[in-house]
Short mmCIF file of C-alpha atoms and ligand atoms in Angstrom, two decimals:
data_model
loop_
_atom_site.label_atom_id
_atom_site.label_comp_id
_atom_site.label_asym_id
_atom_site.label_seq_id
_atom_site.Cartn_x
_atom_site.Cartn_y
_atom_site.Cartn_z
CA MET A 1 134.91 70.73 153.12
CA ALA A 2 136.31 69.79 149.74
CA GLU A 3 136.31 72.29 146.94
CA PRO A 4 133.73 71.68 144.26
CA ALA A 5 135.33 69.87 141.38
CA THR A 6 134.27 72.29 138.68
CA SER A 7 134.25 76.02 138.47
CA SER A 8 130.52 76.26 137.74
CA SER A 9 129.14 78.78 140.17
CA ARG A 10 125.79 77.15 140.71
CA PRO A 11 125.35 74.20 143.07
CA ARG A 12 124.59 71.01 141.19
CA VAL A 13 121.49 68.88 141.67
CA LEU A 14 120.97 65.34 140.40
CA SER A 15 118.13 62.89 140.62
CA GLY A 16 116.49 60.09 138.69
CA MET A 17 113.70 57.57 138.52
CA ARG A 18 113.31 54.00 137.40
CA PRO A 19 111.28 53.69 134.19
CA THR A 20 108.35 51.80 135.68
CA GLY A 21 105.90 52.99 133.00
CA LYS A 22 103.74 56.05 132.81
CA LEU A 23 104.08 58.07 135.99
CA HIS A 24 101.22 58.62 138.41
CA LEU A 25 100.24 61.54 140.58
CA GLY A 26 102.26 60.13 143.47
CA ASN A 27 105.42 60.18 141.34
CA TYR A 28 104.58 63.69 140.26
CA MET A 29 103.93 65.14 143.71
CA GLY A 30 106.64 63.07 145.42
CA ALA A 31 109.46 63.94 143.05
CA LEU A 32 108.87 65.42 139.63
CA ALA A 33 107.00 68.58 140.67
CA ASN A 34 109.86 69.34 143.05
CA TRP A 35 112.47 68.84 140.33
CA VAL A 36 110.63 71.27 138.08
CA LYS A 37 110.58 73.80 140.89
CA LEU A 38 114.33 73.40 141.46
CA GLN A 39 114.99 73.79 137.74
CA ASN A 40 112.88 76.92 137.54
CA GLN A 41 114.58 78.55 140.50
CA ASN A 42 117.56 78.93 138.17
CA GLN A 43 119.97 78.61 141.08
CA TYR A 44 121.01 75.07 140.34
CA GLU A 45 122.75 73.22 137.59
CA CYS A 46 120.26 70.38 137.14
CA TYR A 47 120.75 66.80 136.00
CA PHE A 48 117.72 64.50 135.79
CA PHE A 49 117.88 61.03 134.37
CA ILE A 50 116.07 57.78 133.76
CA ALA A 51 117.62 54.85 135.58
CA ASP A 52 116.96 52.19 132.95
CA TRP A 53 119.72 49.88 134.15
CA HIS A 54 118.10 49.96 137.59
CA ALA A 55 114.92 48.56 136.04
CA LEU A 56 116.99 45.53 135.00
CA THR A 57 117.74 44.66 138.62
CA THR A 58 114.17 43.41 138.95
CA ASP A 59 113.16 42.93 135.29
CA TYR A 60 116.23 41.27 133.82
CA ALA A 61 114.19 38.24 132.73
CA ASP A 62 111.94 40.37 130.51
CA PRO A 63 113.53 43.67 129.54
CA SER A 64 111.05 44.30 126.71
CA GLN A 65 109.23 47.15 128.47
CA ILE A 66 112.24 49.11 129.67
CA ALA A 67 112.94 51.12 126.51
CA PRO A 68 109.29 51.99 125.77
CA ASN A 69 108.78 52.87 129.44
CA SER A 70 111.84 55.09 129.37
CA LEU A 71 110.31 57.11 126.54
CA GLU A 72 107.01 57.40 128.42
CA VAL A 73 108.78 58.60 131.54
CA MET A 74 110.74 61.15 129.54
CA LEU A 75 107.46 62.40 128.06
CA ASP A 76 106.11 62.75 131.59
CA TYR A 77 109.26 64.67 132.58
CA LEU A 78 108.77 67.01 129.63
CA GLY A 79 105.05 67.36 130.22
CA ALA A 80 105.69 68.26 133.86
CA GLY A 81 107.97 71.06 132.69
CA LEU A 82 111.50 69.72 132.75
CA ASP A 83 113.19 71.55 129.94
CA PRO A 84 116.24 70.35 128.01
CA ALA A 85 117.33 73.97 127.63
CA ARG A 86 117.58 74.35 131.40
CA SER A 87 118.38 70.85 132.68
CA VAL A 88 120.47 67.97 131.42
CA LEU A 89 117.93 65.20 130.78
CA PHE A 90 119.50 61.85 130.05
CA LEU A 91 119.32 58.08 129.96
CA GLN A 92 121.59 56.14 132.30
CA SER A 93 122.46 53.41 129.80
CA ARG A 94 123.72 56.00 127.30
CA VAL A 95 126.47 57.05 129.70
CA LEU A 96 128.72 54.03 130.14
CA GLN A 97 130.70 55.70 132.91
CA HIS A 98 127.85 54.74 135.28
CA ALA A 99 128.94 51.12 134.84
CA GLU A 100 132.63 51.90 135.15
CA LEU A 101 132.25 53.81 138.40
CA ALA A 102 129.85 51.20 139.80
CA LEU A 103 132.46 48.52 139.15
CA LEU A 104 135.19 50.53 140.84
CA LEU A 105 133.04 51.48 143.85
CA GLY A 106 131.98 47.86 144.17
CA MET A 107 135.58 46.88 144.89
CA SER A 108 135.59 48.69 148.20
CA THR A 109 131.94 48.44 149.27
CA PRO A 110 131.53 45.92 152.11
CA LEU A 111 128.88 43.27 151.50
CA GLY A 112 127.42 43.93 154.94
CA TRP A 113 126.49 47.49 153.96
CA LEU A 114 124.42 46.17 151.06
CA GLU A 115 122.78 43.35 152.97
CA ARG A 116 121.68 45.81 155.63
CA VAL A 117 119.83 48.14 153.20
CA PRO A 118 116.22 48.06 154.47
CA THR A 119 114.64 47.66 151.02
CA TYR A 120 116.87 44.69 150.14
CA LYS A 121 115.15 41.94 152.13
CA ASP A 122 111.75 43.68 151.87
CA MET A 123 111.74 43.70 148.11
CA GLN A 124 113.05 40.15 147.86
CA GLU A 125 110.07 39.05 149.94
CA ASN A 126 107.48 41.31 148.28
CA LEU A 127 108.48 40.45 144.74
CA SER A 128 108.53 36.74 145.46
CA THR A 129 107.57 35.85 141.89
CA LYS A 130 110.98 37.05 140.72
CA ASP A 131 114.32 35.57 141.62
CA LEU A 132 116.13 38.49 143.21
CA THR A 133 119.01 36.55 144.70
CA THR A 134 121.29 38.13 142.14
CA TYR A 135 124.52 40.07 142.30
CA GLY A 136 122.86 42.92 140.39
CA PHE A 137 119.99 43.27 142.83
CA LEU A 138 122.27 43.27 145.86
CA GLY A 139 124.45 45.81 144.06
CA TYR A 140 121.59 48.23 143.34
CA PRO A 141 122.84 50.77 145.91
CA VAL A 142 126.35 50.71 144.43
CA LEU A 143 124.96 51.50 140.98
CA MET A 144 122.89 54.27 142.53
CA ALA A 145 125.95 55.65 144.33
CA SER A 146 127.72 55.67 141.00
CA ASP A 147 124.81 57.50 139.31
CA ILE A 148 125.09 60.20 141.90
CA LEU A 149 128.82 60.54 142.56
CA LEU A 150 129.63 60.56 138.84
CA TYR A 151 128.21 64.10 138.64
CA GLN A 152 129.71 65.36 141.90
CA PRO A 153 126.40 66.95 142.87
CA ASP A 154 125.81 69.09 145.92
CA PHE A 155 122.23 67.92 146.40
CA VAL A 156 120.13 64.88 145.59
CA PRO A 157 116.42 65.70 145.75
CA VAL A 158 114.55 62.51 146.65
CA GLY A 159 111.54 61.34 148.59
CA GLN A 160 111.89 59.72 151.97
CA ASP A 161 111.86 56.22 150.45
CA GLN A 162 115.24 56.93 148.81
CA GLN A 163 116.90 58.62 151.76
CA ALA A 164 118.67 55.51 153.04
CA HIS A 165 120.17 54.98 149.59
CA VAL A 166 121.62 58.48 149.51
CA GLU A 167 123.01 58.01 153.02
CA LEU A 168 124.74 54.86 151.81
CA THR A 169 126.06 56.80 148.82
CA ARG A 170 127.68 59.19 151.26
CA GLU A 171 129.34 56.31 153.10
CA ILE A 172 130.59 54.82 149.86
CA ALA A 173 132.02 58.22 148.89
CA ARG A 174 133.66 58.65 152.27
CA ARG A 175 135.33 55.29 151.99
CA PHE A 176 136.51 56.02 148.47
CA ASN A 177 137.92 59.37 149.55
CA SER A 178 139.76 57.78 152.47
CA HIS A 179 141.48 55.30 150.12
CA TYR A 180 142.20 57.58 147.17
CA LYS A 181 143.10 61.23 146.95
CA GLY A 182 142.68 63.57 144.04
CA ALA A 183 145.13 66.18 142.83
CA ALA A 184 146.20 68.52 145.64
CA GLU A 185 144.58 66.16 148.17
CA ARG A 186 141.17 67.15 146.92
CA GLU A 187 138.25 64.84 147.55
CA VAL A 188 137.36 63.30 144.21
CA LEU A 189 133.85 62.23 145.19
CA PRO A 190 132.37 64.87 147.52
CA GLU A 191 129.49 63.67 149.71
CA PRO A 192 126.20 65.03 148.38
CA LYS A 193 123.40 66.10 150.67
CA VAL A 194 119.85 64.78 150.58
CA LEU A 195 117.32 67.40 149.63
CA LEU A 196 114.21 65.83 151.09
CA THR A 197 111.15 66.35 148.91
CA PRO A 198 108.20 67.38 151.04
CA SER A 199 105.65 64.75 150.12
CA PRO A 200 102.06 65.37 151.08
CA LYS A 201 99.93 62.35 151.86
CA LEU A 202 98.60 61.20 148.52
CA PRO A 203 96.06 58.39 148.72
CA GLY A 204 95.15 56.16 145.82
CA THR A 205 91.58 55.33 144.87
CA ASP A 206 91.38 52.60 147.55
CA GLY A 207 92.58 54.96 150.29
CA ARG A 208 96.00 53.32 150.61
CA LYS A 209 99.17 55.16 149.54
CA MET A 210 99.09 55.68 145.77
CA SER A 211 101.35 53.03 144.31
CA LYS A 212 101.65 51.15 141.06
CA SER A 213 101.83 47.86 142.93
CA TYR A 214 98.42 48.48 144.55
CA GLY A 215 96.74 49.28 141.23
CA ASN A 216 95.14 52.37 142.78
CA THR A 217 96.83 55.12 140.80
CA ILE A 218 95.71 58.13 138.84
CA GLN A 219 98.12 58.50 135.93
CA MET A 220 99.52 61.85 134.84
CA THR A 221 98.18 60.97 131.39
CA ASP A 222 94.66 59.94 132.47
CA PRO A 223 92.18 61.93 130.38
CA GLU A 224 89.48 63.86 132.19
CA PRO A 225 86.72 61.21 131.88
CA VAL A 226 89.06 58.59 133.35
CA VAL A 227 90.00 60.88 136.23
CA ARG A 228 86.30 61.50 136.93
CA GLN A 229 85.51 57.80 136.75
CA LYS A 230 88.36 56.84 139.09
CA LEU A 231 87.27 59.46 141.61
CA LYS A 232 83.68 58.22 141.47
CA THR A 233 84.78 54.85 142.76
CA MET A 234 87.23 56.29 145.29
CA VAL A 235 86.63 55.39 148.93
CA THR A 236 85.35 58.13 151.27
CA ASP A 237 84.94 58.69 154.99
CA PRO A 238 83.49 55.33 156.09
CA ALA A 239 81.25 57.11 158.62
CA ARG A 240 79.36 58.75 155.78
CA ILE A 241 77.08 55.93 154.70
CA ARG A 242 73.97 57.86 153.67
CA ARG A 243 73.76 61.23 152.01
CA SER A 244 72.26 62.62 155.22
CA ASP A 245 75.20 61.44 157.40
CA PRO A 246 77.72 64.16 158.15
CA GLY A 247 81.32 63.33 157.23
CA GLU A 248 84.83 64.45 158.09
CA PRO A 249 87.22 65.44 155.26
CA ASP A 250 90.21 64.81 157.55
CA LYS A 251 89.23 61.14 157.62
CA CYS A 252 88.50 60.89 153.91
CA PRO A 253 90.98 60.10 151.10
CA VAL A 254 89.07 62.47 148.80
CA GLY A 255 89.58 65.13 151.48
CA ASP A 256 93.32 64.39 151.33
CA LEU A 257 93.30 64.96 147.57
CA HIS A 258 91.50 68.27 148.06
CA LYS A 259 94.19 69.32 150.54
CA VAL A 260 96.87 68.79 147.91
CA PHE A 261 95.10 70.11 144.82
CA SER A 262 92.21 72.41 145.75
CA THR A 263 92.13 76.11 146.46
CA PRO A 264 91.38 77.35 150.00
CA GLU A 265 87.93 78.43 148.77
CA THR A 266 87.08 74.93 147.56
CA MET A 267 88.55 73.46 150.75
CA ALA A 268 86.26 75.66 152.82
CA LYS A 269 83.24 74.48 150.84
CA VAL A 270 84.32 70.86 151.32
CA TYR A 271 84.75 71.17 155.08
CA GLU A 272 81.49 73.05 155.52
CA GLY A 273 79.43 70.92 153.16
CA CYS A 274 80.79 67.58 154.32
CA ARG A 275 80.47 68.21 158.06
CA SER A 276 76.94 69.53 157.69
CA ALA A 277 75.91 66.90 155.14
CA GLY A 278 75.13 69.88 152.92
CA ILE A 279 76.88 68.32 149.93
CA GLY A 280 77.00 64.78 148.65
CA CYS A 281 80.18 62.85 148.02
CA ILE A 282 79.47 62.82 144.28
CA GLU A 283 79.51 66.61 144.16
CA CYS A 284 82.61 66.76 146.35
CA LYS A 285 84.41 64.28 144.09
CA GLY A 286 83.48 66.36 141.08
CA TRP A 287 85.24 69.34 142.65
CA ALA A 288 88.27 67.16 143.39
CA ALA A 289 88.35 66.09 139.74
CA ASP A 290 88.18 69.76 138.68
CA SER A 291 91.16 70.56 140.91
CA LEU A 292 93.17 67.59 139.62
CA MET A 293 92.50 68.51 136.01
CA LYS A 294 93.73 72.06 136.61
CA VAL A 295 97.11 70.50 137.31
CA LEU A 296 96.97 67.64 134.81
CA GLN A 297 95.56 69.39 131.75
CA PRO A 298 98.53 71.69 131.13
CA ILE A 299 100.88 68.75 131.67
CA GLN A 300 98.96 66.64 129.17
CA ASP A 301 98.86 69.51 126.67
CA ARG A 302 102.60 70.02 126.90
CA ARG A 303 103.22 66.28 126.65
CA ALA A 304 101.19 66.09 123.46
CA GLN A 305 103.50 68.56 121.72
CA PHE A 306 106.42 66.14 121.57
CA THR A 307 106.81 63.47 118.92
CA GLN A 308 108.69 60.28 119.65
CA PRO A 309 111.69 61.22 117.46
CA GLN A 310 111.92 64.52 119.34
CA VAL A 311 111.97 62.75 122.68
CA ILE A 312 114.70 60.42 121.47
CA GLU A 313 116.71 63.37 120.19
CA ILE A 314 116.33 65.18 123.54
CA LEU A 315 117.56 62.08 125.36
CA GLU A 316 120.48 61.57 122.98
CA ASP A 317 121.53 65.18 123.26
CA GLY A 318 121.19 65.25 127.06
CA SER A 319 123.10 61.99 127.31
CA ARG A 320 125.96 63.49 125.30
CA ARG A 321 126.16 66.37 127.74
CA ALA A 322 125.95 64.05 130.74
CA HIS A 323 128.64 61.88 129.20
CA ALA A 324 131.01 64.83 128.96
CA ARG A 325 130.45 65.72 132.60
CA ALA A 326 130.76 62.12 133.73
CA GLU A 327 133.99 61.62 131.83
CA GLN A 328 135.47 64.59 133.67
CA THR A 329 134.84 62.87 137.01
CA MET A 330 136.12 59.54 135.70
CA CYS A 331 139.41 61.11 134.65
CA GLU A 332 139.87 62.22 138.25
CA VAL A 333 138.79 58.82 139.56
CA ARG A 334 141.19 56.91 137.30
CA GLN A 335 144.02 59.24 138.29
CA ALA A 336 143.23 58.92 141.99
CA MET A 337 143.08 55.13 141.71
CA GLN A 338 146.32 55.13 139.69
CA LEU A 339 144.66 53.36 136.80
CA THR A 340 146.32 55.47 134.14
CA LEU A 341 149.63 54.59 132.59
CA SER A 342 150.71 58.19 132.89
CA THR A 343 150.80 57.75 136.68
CA VAL A 344 153.44 55.06 136.12
CA ARG A 345 155.55 57.26 133.88
CA GLU A 346 155.38 60.20 136.28
CA ALA A 347 156.31 58.00 139.21
CA GLY A 348 159.14 56.38 137.21
CA ALA A 349 160.51 59.81 136.39
CA GLY A 350 160.49 60.60 140.08
CA GLY A 351 157.57 62.91 139.43
CA GLN A 352 155.42 64.60 142.06
N1 LIG B 401 116.44 54.31 143.28
C1 LIG B 401 115.67 55.32 142.63
C2 LIG B 401 114.20 54.87 142.55
O1 LIG B 401 113.90 53.72 142.76
C3 LIG B 401 116.13 55.62 141.24
C4 LIG B 401 117.54 56.08 141.19
C5 LIG B 401 118.59 55.41 140.63
C6 LIG B 401 118.05 57.32 141.67
N2 LIG B 401 119.71 56.14 140.73
C7 LIG B 401 119.43 57.31 141.36
C8 LIG B 401 117.48 58.42 142.33
C9 LIG B 401 120.25 58.38 141.69
C10 LIG B 401 118.31 59.49 142.67
C11 LIG B 401 119.68 59.47 142.36
O2 LIG B 401 113.36 55.69 142.24
FE1 SF4 B 402 84.87 62.72 151.61
FE2 SF4 B 402 83.91 64.78 150.26
FE3 SF4 B 402 82.31 62.75 150.91
FE4 SF4 B 402 83.21 64.39 152.78
S1 SF4 B 402 81.86 64.91 151.08
S2 SF4 B 402 83.18 62.16 152.87
S3 SF4 B 402 85.27 64.88 152.04
S4 SF4 B 402 84.05 62.70 149.54
#
C-alpha cells in the first residue's frame, strides 16, 4: 500500500452531489445523513462538495438553474448538520484543479471504459429530450475521478448507484500510477475505497422509489402541512380497500416510511392496528407525518438561520481550503507527469 500523501493523521473522506435543486428525503437518507454522521464521528478529515460542473453534462443548454440550485443544496447540507468548522464544504467550479486533473486523466482513459459505464447508455435513452451525445457527457466519469483523486481520499461514501463510478475511479488511478511515479516511487493517486451508504428502502408518494424524475418526493424543506398533505395522498397496501379490511405494513409504502422514521413503539402500534383493522390509514399516515417532522423540523430550523450571503461566504471559504489541498496534489501530479520545467533542469544537470 502507498503511503498517504499528507501527514494528517485522520483518514480522509470525500463525497459530493449534483445540484439538482432542493434535496428530498431520499437524498437525505441515501447520502447526506451518512455524511453528517461521518463528520460527527470526528475520526475523518471530511470534504463535501457540490458538483456544479457535473450538472452541465446534462443541462449545458440551459445552465440558468445551476447556481441557484447550488445554493439551495448547500443550505440543505447546512440544515442537515454539515458544519464548515468541521468539514471542508466547497463548490467544484471554484477549484479549477478539477478541470486540470480531468484533462490529464482523460489522456490515458480508454474510450471503452467510458462507453461501458452502465448509466451512460441508460441516461442517454431516459433523457431522450436532451442531446447527450457529447464529449462532456461521455467524460462524466473522468471528471468524477478527478473530483475524487484530487483530494487523495481514503474513502468515498456513496450510495449504491454511484458505486460503479468509484470503481472506475480506482481503475483510472491504477492506470495513472502505472504510467507515472511520484517522488520516492510513491503512488501519487492512491485508490480510494467505497464506503457504501446503507440505504433503507425509501418509497415516494406513489410507492415507487423516491426520485425527482418521478415527481413523488417529499422535500427536506417541505413545511409540515405539505408533508401531511403529501402523505394523505400516498398509496397504501392495496389489499386494504375499506376501513374494515386488515392490512399489512410490510406491503405498504407508508409502512416502509414508518420503518425508517418511527420509534419501535409507534411501529408496534402500526403493525397491531393495521393487521387488526384497529386503525385507519388516515390515522396511521398522521403518525408517519409526526415521525417525519421530528427529523425535518430541526433541519428546517437550522436551515432558516443562514442568509444567502452567509452561504456564499461559507462556500467561498471552503473552496479556498479545498483549492489549497487540491493544488498540493496537482504539484505532485505535474511533477510525476514531468510537466514542470524544473524536471528538465534537474535532468539536464544530471539530477536524480
Ligand atoms: N456522480 C455523483 C451524483 O450524481 C456526483 C459526484 C460528482 C460525486 N463527483 C463526485 C460523488 C465525487 C462522489 C464523489 O450524485
Ligand atoms: Fe399502510 Fe398504515 Fe394503512 Fe396499514 S394502516 S395499510 S401500514 S397506511
